Tab-separated table of C-alpha atoms and ligand atoms in Angstrom:
chain	number	residue	atom	x	y	z
A	1	MET	CA	4.782	54.927	86.962
A	2	ALA	CA	5.031	51.341	85.800
A	3	TRP	CA	2.096	51.727	83.458
A	4	ILE	CA	3.725	54.704	81.733
A	5	LEU	CA	6.804	52.629	81.005
A	6	LYS	CA	4.661	49.743	79.794
A	7	THR	CA	2.726	52.036	77.444
A	8	ILE	CA	5.958	53.484	76.084
A	9	ALA	CA	7.351	49.998	75.488
A	10	PHE	CA	4.149	48.881	73.785
A	11	LEU	CA	3.842	51.958	71.557
A	12	SER	CA	7.565	52.290	70.884
A	13	PRO	CA	7.359	51.733	67.085
A	14	ILE	CA	4.882	54.617	66.833
A	15	ILE	CA	6.805	56.921	69.180
A	16	GLY	CA	10.026	56.078	67.379
A	17	GLY	CA	8.362	56.823	64.043
A	18	PHE	CA	7.435	60.289	65.251
A	19	ILE	CA	10.972	60.869	66.527
A	20	TYR	CA	12.367	59.794	63.174
A	21	GLY	CA	9.944	62.014	61.255
A	22	PHE	CA	10.822	64.955	63.475
A	23	GLU	CA	14.492	64.214	62.980
A	24	ARG	CA	14.146	64.301	59.220
A	25	ILE	CA	12.524	67.735	59.463
A	26	VAL	CA	15.219	69.037	61.813
A	27	ARG	CA	17.949	67.700	59.568
A	28	ALA	CA	16.369	69.306	56.502
A	29	ARG	CA	15.998	72.667	58.300
A	30	MET	CA	19.660	72.516	59.276
A	31	GLN	CA	20.490	72.140	55.584
A	32	ASN	CA	18.258	75.081	54.693
A	33	ARG	CA	15.581	72.829	53.183
A	34	GLN	CA	11.926	72.458	54.017
A	35	GLY	CA	11.956	68.747	54.695
A	36	PRO	CA	9.275	66.047	54.549
A	37	PRO	CA	6.046	66.078	56.594
A	38	LEU	CA	6.090	64.727	60.139
A	39	LEU	CA	4.174	61.598	59.168
A	40	GLN	CA	6.620	60.701	56.397
A	41	PRO	CA	7.949	57.516	58.098
A	42	PHE	CA	4.394	56.165	58.266
A	43	TYR	CA	3.792	56.967	54.598
A	44	ASP	CA	6.935	54.975	53.841
A	45	PHE	CA	5.559	52.206	56.017
A	46	VAL	CA	2.315	52.001	54.025
A	47	LYS	CA	4.197	52.206	50.745
A	48	LEU	CA	6.544	49.351	51.646
A	49	LEU	CA	3.535	47.151	52.461
A	50	GLN	CA	2.320	47.543	48.890
A	51	LYS	CA	5.581	46.445	47.277
A	52	ARG	CA	6.249	42.917	46.095
A	53	PRO	CA	8.856	41.447	48.458
A	54	ILE	CA	11.818	39.796	46.769
A	55	GLN	CA	13.234	37.176	49.095
A	56	VAL	CA	16.819	36.016	48.792
A	57	HIS	CA	16.088	33.003	50.963
A	58	SER	CA	13.665	32.425	53.770
A	59	PHE	CA	16.241	32.386	56.580
A	60	HIS	CA	17.431	35.852	55.593
A	61	SER	CA	13.895	37.257	55.669
A	62	MET	CA	13.190	35.537	58.965
A	63	MET	CA	16.255	37.153	60.520
A	64	GLY	CA	14.909	40.551	59.441
A	65	ILE	CA	11.627	39.949	61.237
A	66	ALA	CA	13.416	38.436	64.230
A	67	PHE	CA	15.511	41.593	64.442
A	68	PHE	CA	12.377	43.708	64.698
A	69	PHE	CA	10.726	41.601	67.388
A	70	ALA	CA	13.959	41.128	69.328
A	71	THR	CA	14.589	44.880	69.374
A	72	TRP	CA	11.062	45.507	70.569
A	73	PHE	CA	11.402	42.804	73.197
A	74	ALA	CA	14.749	44.192	74.328
A	75	LEU	CA	13.250	47.638	74.776
A	76	SER	CA	10.348	46.197	76.761
A	77	ALA	CA	12.734	44.209	78.935
A	78	PHE	CA	14.814	47.328	79.408
A	79	LEU	CA	11.898	49.494	80.476
A	80	CYS	CA	9.747	47.036	82.441
A	81	GLY	CA	12.198	44.310	83.413
A	82	PRO	CA	13.851	43.837	86.790
A	83	ASN	CA	17.387	44.560	85.594
A	84	ILE	CA	18.824	47.145	83.229
A	85	LEU	CA	21.573	44.715	82.169
A	86	VAL	CA	19.018	42.235	80.820
A	87	GLY	CA	17.726	44.909	78.472
A	88	LEU	CA	21.218	45.786	77.282
A	89	PHE	CA	22.170	42.153	76.659
A	90	LEU	CA	18.921	41.461	74.815
A	91	HIS	CA	19.727	44.467	72.667
A	92	ILE	CA	23.024	42.811	71.717
A	93	LEU	CA	21.093	39.644	70.884
A	94	ALA	CA	18.803	41.622	68.586
A	95	MET	CA	21.794	43.024	66.762
A	96	ALA	CA	23.101	39.467	66.460
A	97	PHE	CA	19.994	38.503	64.460
A	98	PHE	CA	20.640	41.403	62.126
A	99	ILE	CA	24.299	40.462	61.723
A	100	ILE	CA	23.570	36.788	61.045
A	101	GLY	CA	20.985	37.809	58.457
A	102	GLY	CA	23.551	40.050	56.809
A	103	PHE	CA	26.119	37.257	56.703
A	104	SER	CA	23.675	34.753	55.223
A	105	VAL	CA	23.522	36.298	51.755
A	106	LEU	CA	26.117	36.487	49.028
A	107	SER	CA	26.048	40.232	48.504
A	108	PRO	CA	29.473	41.650	49.417
A	109	TYR	CA	27.877	44.860	50.683
A	110	SER	CA	25.799	42.892	53.127
A	111	VAL	CA	28.711	40.810	54.429
A	112	MET	CA	30.908	43.895	54.697
A	113	GLY	CA	28.165	45.741	56.554
A	114	SER	CA	27.734	42.878	58.996
A	115	LEU	CA	31.440	42.837	59.754
A	116	ARG	CA	31.292	46.533	60.477
A	117	GLU	CA	28.172	46.049	62.583
A	118	ILE	CA	30.234	43.747	64.828
A	119	VAL	CA	32.804	46.517	65.134
A	120	HIS	CA	29.985	48.812	66.229
A	121	LEU	CA	28.973	46.365	68.956
A	122	MET	CA	32.574	46.090	70.118
A	123	ALA	CA	32.890	49.849	70.327
A	124	VAL	CA	29.618	50.700	72.022
A	125	GLU	CA	28.458	47.869	74.233
A	126	PRO	CA	31.236	48.072	76.899
A	127	LEU	CA	30.294	51.700	77.346
A	128	LEU	CA	26.636	50.804	77.867
A	129	ILE	CA	27.596	48.280	80.536
A	130	LEU	CA	29.730	50.904	82.300
A	131	LEU	CA	26.768	53.270	82.081
A	132	ALA	CA	24.567	50.722	83.812
A	133	VAL	CA	27.183	50.294	86.528
A	134	GLY	CA	27.403	54.048	86.990
A	135	LEU	CA	23.649	54.379	87.304
A	136	PHE	CA	23.660	51.563	89.838
A	137	LEU	CA	26.280	53.322	91.932
A	138	VAL	CA	24.208	56.485	92.025
A	139	THR	CA	20.698	55.132	92.425
A	140	GLY	CA	21.459	51.898	94.261
A	141	THR	CA	19.182	49.760	92.108
A	142	TRP	CA	19.393	47.784	88.873
A	143	SER	CA	15.748	48.221	87.943
A	144	VAL	CA	14.900	50.941	85.436
A	145	GLU	CA	11.542	51.522	87.056
A	146	GLU	CA	13.215	52.251	90.407
A	147	MET	CA	15.780	54.466	88.664
A	148	PHE	CA	12.962	56.618	87.330
A	149	LYS	CA	11.842	57.101	90.935
A	150	TYR	CA	15.260	58.331	92.088
A	151	PRO	CA	14.627	61.874	93.421
A	152	GLY	CA	18.070	63.350	92.661
A	153	ILE	CA	19.730	63.954	89.315
A	154	PRO	CA	22.257	61.206	88.395
A	155	LEU	CA	23.677	63.542	85.746
A	156	VAL	CA	25.368	65.547	88.508
A	157	TYR	CA	27.337	62.498	89.624
A	158	LEU	CA	27.955	61.060	86.159
A	159	PRO	CA	28.890	63.996	83.901
A	160	LEU	CA	31.734	62.186	82.121
A	161	VAL	CA	29.667	59.042	81.576
A	162	PHE	CA	26.961	61.227	80.077
A	163	ILE	CA	29.402	62.951	77.735
A	164	ALA	CA	30.797	59.585	76.669
A	165	PHE	CA	27.300	58.268	76.048
A	166	VAL	CA	26.267	61.303	73.989
A	167	LEU	CA	29.374	60.925	71.850
A	168	ALA	CA	28.528	57.247	71.378
A	169	ILE	CA	24.941	57.893	70.262
A	170	PRO	CA	25.972	58.356	66.602
A	171	ALA	CA	27.452	54.862	66.705
A	172	ILE	CA	24.283	53.364	68.179
A	173	LEU	CA	21.912	55.127	65.798
A	174	LYS	CA	24.287	54.836	62.794
A	175	LYS	CA	24.725	58.555	62.306
A	176	SER	CA	27.341	60.484	60.523
A	177	PRO	CA	30.744	60.386	62.136
A	178	PHE	CA	30.204	56.716	63.003
A	179	ASP	CA	27.798	55.447	60.361
A	180	ILE	CA	30.346	52.987	59.045
A	181	SER	CA	28.042	49.978	59.071
A	182	GLU	CA	25.365	51.531	56.907
A	183	ALA	CA	27.468	53.920	54.869
A	184	HIS	CA	24.866	54.922	52.324
A	185	GLN	CA	27.141	56.004	49.524
A	186	GLU	CA	29.742	53.359	50.173
A	187	ILE	CA	28.078	50.044	50.972
A	188	ILE	CA	24.442	51.050	50.281
A	189	GLY	CA	23.033	50.392	53.748
A	190	GLY	CA	25.199	47.441	54.750
A	191	PRO	CA	23.288	44.464	56.182
A	192	GLU	CA	19.909	45.846	55.072
A	193	VAL	CA	20.886	45.819	51.395
A	194	ASP	CA	19.070	42.635	50.413
A	195	TYR	CA	15.784	43.215	52.225
A	196	SER	CA	12.859	44.494	50.219
A	197	GLY	CA	9.175	45.230	50.612
A	198	PHE	CA	7.627	43.852	53.759
A	199	PHE	CA	10.917	42.539	55.118
A	200	TYR	CA	12.668	45.860	54.757
A	201	GLU	CA	9.758	47.286	56.675
A	202	ALA	CA	10.778	45.228	59.715
A	203	ILE	CA	14.322	46.605	59.580
A	204	TYR	CA	13.095	50.153	59.006
A	205	THR	CA	10.774	49.973	62.019
A	206	ALA	CA	13.379	48.350	64.250
A	207	LYS	CA	15.548	51.401	63.620
A	208	TRP	CA	12.785	53.613	65.028
A	209	ILE	CA	12.688	51.520	68.194
A	210	GLU	CA	16.400	52.172	68.672
A	211	TYR	CA	15.603	55.876	68.919
A	212	VAL	CA	13.266	55.199	71.845
A	213	PHE	CA	15.960	53.018	73.417
A	214	VAL	CA	18.602	55.748	73.199
A	215	PHE	CA	16.361	58.531	74.480
A	216	ALA	CA	15.119	56.347	77.325
A	217	ILE	CA	18.732	56.071	78.459
A	218	VAL	CA	19.054	59.864	78.246
A	219	PHE	CA	15.960	60.145	80.447
A	220	LEU	CA	17.581	57.857	83.023
A	221	PHE	CA	20.192	60.528	83.663
A	222	THR	CA	17.624	62.858	85.202
A	223	GLY	CA	15.907	60.395	87.536
A	224	ALA	CA	12.379	61.399	88.473
A	225	ASN	CA	12.627	64.898	86.953
A	226	TRP	CA	10.830	64.194	83.686
A	227	TRP	CA	10.687	67.772	82.466
A	228	LEU	CA	14.417	68.109	82.886
A	229	GLY	CA	14.771	64.807	81.023
A	230	LEU	CA	12.676	66.163	78.165
A	231	ALA	CA	14.843	69.287	77.933
A	232	LEU	CA	18.005	67.202	78.130
A	233	SER	CA	16.914	64.823	75.381
A	234	LEU	CA	15.944	67.751	73.172
A	235	ILE	CA	19.430	69.215	73.596
A	236	VAL	CA	21.012	65.830	72.908
A	237	PHE	CA	18.755	65.388	69.863
A	238	ILE	CA	19.781	68.726	68.356
A	239	PHE	CA	23.432	68.094	69.163
A	240	VAL	CA	23.442	64.641	67.548
A	241	ASN	CA	21.776	65.976	64.416
A	242	ALA	CA	24.166	68.907	64.176
A	243	LEU	CA	27.046	66.457	64.513
A	244	ASP	CA	25.460	64.266	61.854
A	245	ASN	CA	25.203	67.177	59.436
A	246	SER	CA	28.627	68.643	60.006
A	247	THR	CA	30.995	65.689	60.106
A	248	CYS	CA	32.128	63.107	57.610
A	249	ARG	CA	32.453	59.368	58.055
A	250	THR	CA	35.418	57.998	59.974
A	251	THR	CA	37.081	54.676	59.297
A	252	PHE	CA	36.434	51.815	61.670
A	253	HIS	CA	39.968	52.086	63.087
A	254	GLN	CA	39.258	55.638	64.119
A	255	MET	CA	35.937	54.673	65.631
A	256	ILE	CA	37.390	51.844	67.694
A	257	LYS	CA	40.269	54.037	68.825
A	258	PHE	CA	37.923	56.839	69.808
A	259	ALA	CA	35.633	54.478	71.676
A	260	TRP	CA	38.250	52.475	73.523
A	261	PHE	CA	40.932	55.023	74.187
A	262	PHE	CA	38.770	58.063	74.803
A	263	LEU	CA	35.165	57.216	75.674
A	264	LEU	CA	35.761	54.124	77.803
A	265	PRO	CA	38.537	55.655	79.969
A	266	LEU	CA	36.392	58.761	80.378
A	267	ALA	CA	33.454	56.741	81.685
A	268	ALA	CA	35.701	54.479	83.758
A	269	LEU	CA	37.388	57.478	85.398
A	270	ASN	CA	34.036	58.923	86.407
A	271	ILE	CA	32.878	55.633	87.888
A	272	PHE	CA	36.204	55.106	89.660
A	273	VAL	CA	36.077	58.499	91.337
A	274	LEU	CA	32.441	58.021	92.239
A	275	ALA	CA	33.098	54.603	93.782
A	276	LEU	CA	36.035	55.973	95.769
A	277	TRP	CA	33.910	58.805	97.055
A	278	ARG	CA	31.009	56.521	97.899
A	279	TYR	CA	32.745	53.585	99.509
A	280	VAL	CA	36.236	54.573	100.602
A	281	LEU	CA	36.230	58.182	101.727
B	1	MET	CA	-4.020	54.764	47.244
B	2	SER	CA	-2.881	58.307	47.703
B	3	ILE	CA	-0.598	57.497	50.632
B	4	ARG	CA	1.691	55.466	48.420
B	5	LYS	CA	2.207	58.499	46.234
B	6	LYS	CA	3.761	60.358	49.155
B	7	SER	CA	6.864	58.244	49.468
B	8	PRO	CA	8.527	57.369	46.183
B	9	TRP	CA	12.138	56.282	46.517
B	10	ILE	CA	14.411	56.882	43.585
B	11	LEU	CA	17.196	54.843	42.074
B	12	HIS	CA	19.426	56.870	39.816
B	13	TYR	CA	21.520	55.128	37.186
B	14	ASN	CA	23.937	56.695	34.770
B	15	CYS	CA	24.153	54.768	31.476
B	16	GLY	CA	27.129	56.625	30.135
B	17	SER	CA	25.749	60.146	30.119
B	18	CYS	CA	27.948	63.248	30.000
B	19	ASN	CA	27.017	63.951	33.674
B	20	GLY	CA	25.024	67.038	32.701
B	21	CYS	CA	21.719	65.407	33.508
B	22	ASP	CA	23.054	63.752	36.653
B	23	ILE	CA	24.030	67.112	38.066
B	24	GLU	CA	20.542	68.423	37.357
B	25	ILE	CA	19.057	65.431	39.187
B	26	LEU	CA	21.310	66.119	42.145
B	27	ALA	CA	20.258	69.766	41.996
B	28	CYS	CA	16.683	68.579	42.605
B	29	THR	CA	17.708	67.215	45.987
B	30	GLY	CA	19.458	70.445	47.006
B	31	PRO	CA	17.940	73.282	49.034
B	32	LYS	CA	16.427	75.101	46.052
B	33	TYR	CA	14.157	72.378	44.674
B	34	ASP	CA	14.247	70.053	47.730
B	35	VAL	CA	12.438	66.933	46.550
B	36	GLU	CA	12.526	65.496	50.055
B	37	ARG	CA	9.503	67.618	50.938
B	38	PHE	CA	7.519	65.217	48.732
B	39	GLY	CA	9.079	62.259	50.527
B	40	ILE	CA	11.447	61.478	47.670
B	41	ILE	CA	14.758	59.971	48.763
B	42	ASN	CA	17.640	58.998	46.550
B	43	LYS	CA	18.096	55.356	47.554
B	44	GLY	CA	21.119	53.645	46.088
B	45	ASN	CA	19.501	50.261	46.447
B	46	PRO	CA	17.355	48.781	43.647
B	47	LYS	CA	15.584	46.384	46.000
B	48	GLN	CA	14.043	49.253	47.937
B	49	ALA	CA	13.525	51.713	45.088
B	50	ASP	CA	10.309	52.562	43.249
B	51	ILE	CA	11.346	54.887	40.451
B	52	LEU	CA	14.295	54.205	38.178
B	53	VAL	CA	15.725	57.458	36.862
B	54	VAL	CA	18.026	56.762	33.928
B	55	THR	CA	20.285	59.225	32.187
B	56	GLY	CA	22.443	58.762	29.149
B	57	PRO	CA	22.306	56.714	25.964
B	58	VAL	CA	22.848	53.093	26.861
B	59	THR	CA	26.452	52.227	26.152
B	60	LYS	CA	27.491	48.674	25.421
B	61	ARG	CA	29.150	48.384	28.797
B	62	THR	CA	26.116	49.479	30.791
B	63	ARG	CA	23.259	47.667	29.065
B	64	ALA	CA	23.559	44.416	31.028
B	65	ARG	CA	23.807	46.317	34.303
B	66	LEU	CA	20.804	48.431	33.406
B	67	LEU	CA	18.752	45.296	32.810
B	68	ARG	CA	19.991	43.778	36.020
B	69	LEU	CA	19.061	46.843	38.081
B	70	TYR	CA	15.658	46.913	36.419
B	71	MET	CA	15.039	43.260	37.237
B	72	GLN	CA	16.125	43.753	40.847
B	73	MET	CA	13.499	46.417	41.491
B	74	PRO	CA	10.311	44.964	42.990
B	75	GLU	CA	6.973	45.823	41.388
B	76	PRO	CA	5.251	48.282	41.220
B	77	LYS	CA	7.975	50.279	39.507
B	78	VAL	CA	8.244	53.029	36.906
B	79	VAL	CA	11.068	54.234	34.707
B	80	VAL	CA	11.821	57.874	33.940
B	81	ALA	CA	14.264	58.581	31.128
B	82	VAL	CA	15.910	61.943	31.808
B	83	GLY	CA	17.565	63.908	29.030
B	84	ALA	CA	17.660	63.777	25.266
B	85	CYS	CA	20.238	61.014	25.435
B	86	ALA	CA	18.081	58.679	27.444
B	87	CYS	CA	15.055	59.371	25.247
B	88	THR	CA	16.547	59.004	21.799
B	89	GLY	CA	20.316	58.970	21.992
B	90	GLY	CA	20.571	62.763	21.714
B	91	VAL	CA	23.907	64.040	20.521
B	92	PHE	CA	25.309	60.526	20.635
B	93	ARG	CA	22.667	59.050	18.324
B	94	HIS	CA	23.968	56.463	15.841
B	95	MET	CA	27.442	56.397	17.274
B	96	TYR	CA	29.202	53.056	17.213
B	97	ASN	CA	29.214	52.573	20.993
B	98	VAL	CA	25.685	53.538	22.024
B	99	GLU	CA	22.242	52.003	21.774
B	100	ASN	CA	20.066	55.049	20.998
B	101	GLY	CA	18.019	55.372	24.150
B	102	VAL	CA	16.808	53.452	27.133
B	103	ASP	CA	13.552	52.191	25.660
B	104	ARG	CA	15.316	49.647	23.503
B	105	TYR	CA	16.142	47.805	26.711
B	106	ILE	CA	13.474	48.478	29.303
B	107	PRO	CA	9.953	49.890	29.052
B	108	VAL	CA	10.011	53.635	29.754
B	109	ASP	CA	6.994	55.343	31.321
B	110	VAL	CA	7.980	59.002	31.178
B	111	TYR	CA	10.388	60.776	28.839
B	112	VAL	CA	11.917	64.031	30.088
B	113	PRO	CA	13.424	65.972	27.169
B	114	GLY	CA	16.161	68.571	27.244
B	115	CYS	CA	19.922	68.617	27.033
B	116	ALA	CA	20.449	68.898	29.944
B	117	ALA	CA	16.911	68.450	31.306
B	118	ARG	CA	16.006	71.252	33.662
B	119	PRO	CA	15.233	70.441	37.331
B	120	GLU	CA	11.680	71.771	36.890
B	121	ASN	CA	11.192	69.357	34.020
B	122	ILE	CA	12.588	66.478	36.018
B	123	LEU	CA	10.196	67.254	38.874
B	124	LYS	CA	7.301	67.387	36.431
B	125	GLY	CA	8.424	64.088	34.928
B	126	ILE	CA	8.524	62.456	38.341
B	127	ALA	CA	5.072	63.834	39.144
B	128	LEU	CA	3.744	62.255	35.921
B	129	ALA	CA	5.534	59.015	36.785
B	130	LEU	CA	3.794	58.977	40.167
B	131	GLU	CA	0.402	59.053	38.454
B	132	ILE	CA	1.379	56.055	36.341
B	133	TRP	CA	2.848	54.364	39.394
B	134	GLU	CA	-0.424	54.661	41.267
B	135	LYS	CA	-2.214	52.530	38.678
B	136	LYS	CA	0.291	49.685	38.910
B	137	THR	CA	0.032	47.009	41.598
B	138	LYS	CA	2.397	44.438	42.972
B	139	ASP	CA	1.109	41.869	40.478
B	140	THR	CA	1.950	43.935	37.406
B	141	ILE	CA	4.290	42.020	35.135
B	142	GLU	CA	6.773	44.198	33.288
B	143	ILE	CA	8.616	42.802	30.313
B	144	PRO	CA	11.983	44.315	29.374
B	145	THR	CA	11.834	45.436	25.746
B	146	VAL	CA	14.895	43.512	24.580
B	147	ILE	CA	13.397	40.131	25.357
B	148	LYS	CA	9.812	40.981	24.483
B	149	LYS	CA	9.724	39.184	21.127
B	150	GLU	CA	11.358	36.045	22.484
B	151	TYR	CA	9.047	36.107	25.476
B	152	GLU	CA	5.916	36.370	23.355
B	153	LYS	CA	7.077	33.492	21.201
B	154	ILE	CA	7.712	31.269	24.212
B	155	VAL	CA	4.418	32.138	25.876
B	156	ALA	CA	2.470	31.491	22.661
B	157	LYS	CA	4.181	28.124	22.285
B	158	MET	CA	3.474	27.132	25.873
B	159	LEU	CA	-0.150	28.174	25.603
B	160	MET	CA	-0.499	26.132	22.419
B	161	HIS	CA	0.722	23.056	24.255
B	162	GLY	CA	-1.605	23.769	27.137
B	163	GLN	CA	1.190	24.208	29.695
B	164	VAL	CA	1.010	26.335	32.849
B	165	VAL	CA	2.737	29.655	32.156
B	166	ASP	CA	4.890	31.106	34.937
B	167	ARG	CA	5.475	34.504	33.372
B	168	ARG	CA	7.937	35.820	35.934
B	169	LYS	CA	10.113	32.764	35.621
B	170	ILE	CA	10.206	32.996	31.822
B	171	ILE	CA	11.206	36.657	32.009
B	172	TYR	CA	13.813	35.925	34.643
B	173	ASP	CA	15.362	33.090	32.611
B	174	LEU	CA	15.434	35.092	29.400
B	175	VAL	CA	16.995	38.130	31.074
B	176	SER	CA	19.653	36.141	32.890
B	177	LYS	CA	20.542	34.378	29.646
B	178	TYR	CA	20.757	37.730	27.893
B	179	ILE	CA	22.902	39.273	30.642
B	180	GLN	CA	25.259	36.334	30.627
B	181	ARG	CA	25.632	36.558	26.858
B	182	LYS	CA	26.408	40.255	27.011
B	183	LEU	CA	28.750	40.097	29.957
B	184	GLU	CA	30.758	37.297	28.403
B	185	THR	CA	31.423	39.298	25.234
B	186	PRO	CA	31.878	42.865	26.415
B	187	LYS	CA	33.577	43.893	23.169
B	188	CYS	CA	31.569	45.679	20.491
B	189	ASP	CA	29.563	43.218	18.456
C	1	SF4	S1	20.986	64.889	27.419
C	1	SF4	FE1	22.696	66.302	27.130
C	1	SF4	S2	23.275	66.884	29.225
C	1	SF4	FE2	22.010	65.055	29.381
C	1	SF4	S3	23.449	63.366	29.430
C	1	SF4	FE3	22.850	63.674	27.291
C	1	SF4	S4	24.397	65.030	26.418
C	1	SF4	FE4	24.571	65.133	28.668
């Protein structure tokens, strides 16, 4: 069990690359196009290695690389560490590297994108903490490895938390209704605007690792039933892509309102009822 | 390197075209021609782009921006001029506000004719550009056409005096001087 998680954490850039390639195909098919080959992200990877990197200043480039390693480290801590919260907090730290890098250059797109990235953190992270609490209430442990050994299905006890999490996935992965921090037609990618060549590669790959992070959380909702988890993440994957293709970008006010006044109460209600049922009744 | 050829990212810039060619370029990304199956993405960011697709005769307002975008793209890079306007000035040739084509400002690798250029032609032009792109490396030095004469003069002078020539720096200085001059006096000169 533990070795599977360790392998996933170690190979997460490659797994994430495949997920991203598959996603690009699915998205293209939804738009009635053929789409790129499955290995397209890796072709991009090789291409970016052969470009001349233009550095704005060395601190900015270093923050890009730190973002990649911190994300990878956060995922490893999440999967193999003793406590799910450590993984979530390290994930916030990784985003902090990205944000500081975005603030350190003069480009207005980059600064604007970093500001919006902070809004993303504000909207999503409380929900992730509540999710961890909910999983703890059901499984009785903080360790992800133990959670994967839980024989029941936590999804049955945490339906509202799951719905809230699925609706928050677009904000974590920067997808369409909530892609305000990397609005591609508006602020040209936000904080990643000034990275090029090898340094953009780090950002590009870190995004793939986020996919593994998100789908690992989806897997947590099915406990030890891995086949069910696979089916569930496939459904979530299709749903998120359909949402991405069929909605337009919201403003950050709308995102914050949706996250704080709809998603958070939803998750909190579920946890409240569960705690009452567990400890009081 | 054939892998590199599989993921060209495009930067599209409109130098005052009538939008006819731009719509044809956008048609290439639609379901019918679907350039994404070749890995081509329309990136709005010059620092991550490989192919600069320019439409329109260069107007006096856009020339400094065109140069700036070109300088911001990291090597190896190629330029595709799409449409009669971008090649020669087209219907706008010799008008008081245009510069008769892109190649007076930046070196163009592929010219795609037609008013408006058809999507098939644009795809063919990009395929030709990819072959040229494959031969370039990250150490290729590209000299914008406007400053070429000045650049050659400076390099010849420096070589005569036996100085070390930092070609990129010379190009960068000349272009930024040029851009500043043009942005300060945006009126017709
Ligand atoms: S070539 Fe023709 S269609 Fe294209 S921008 Fe020029 S005038 Fe418009």
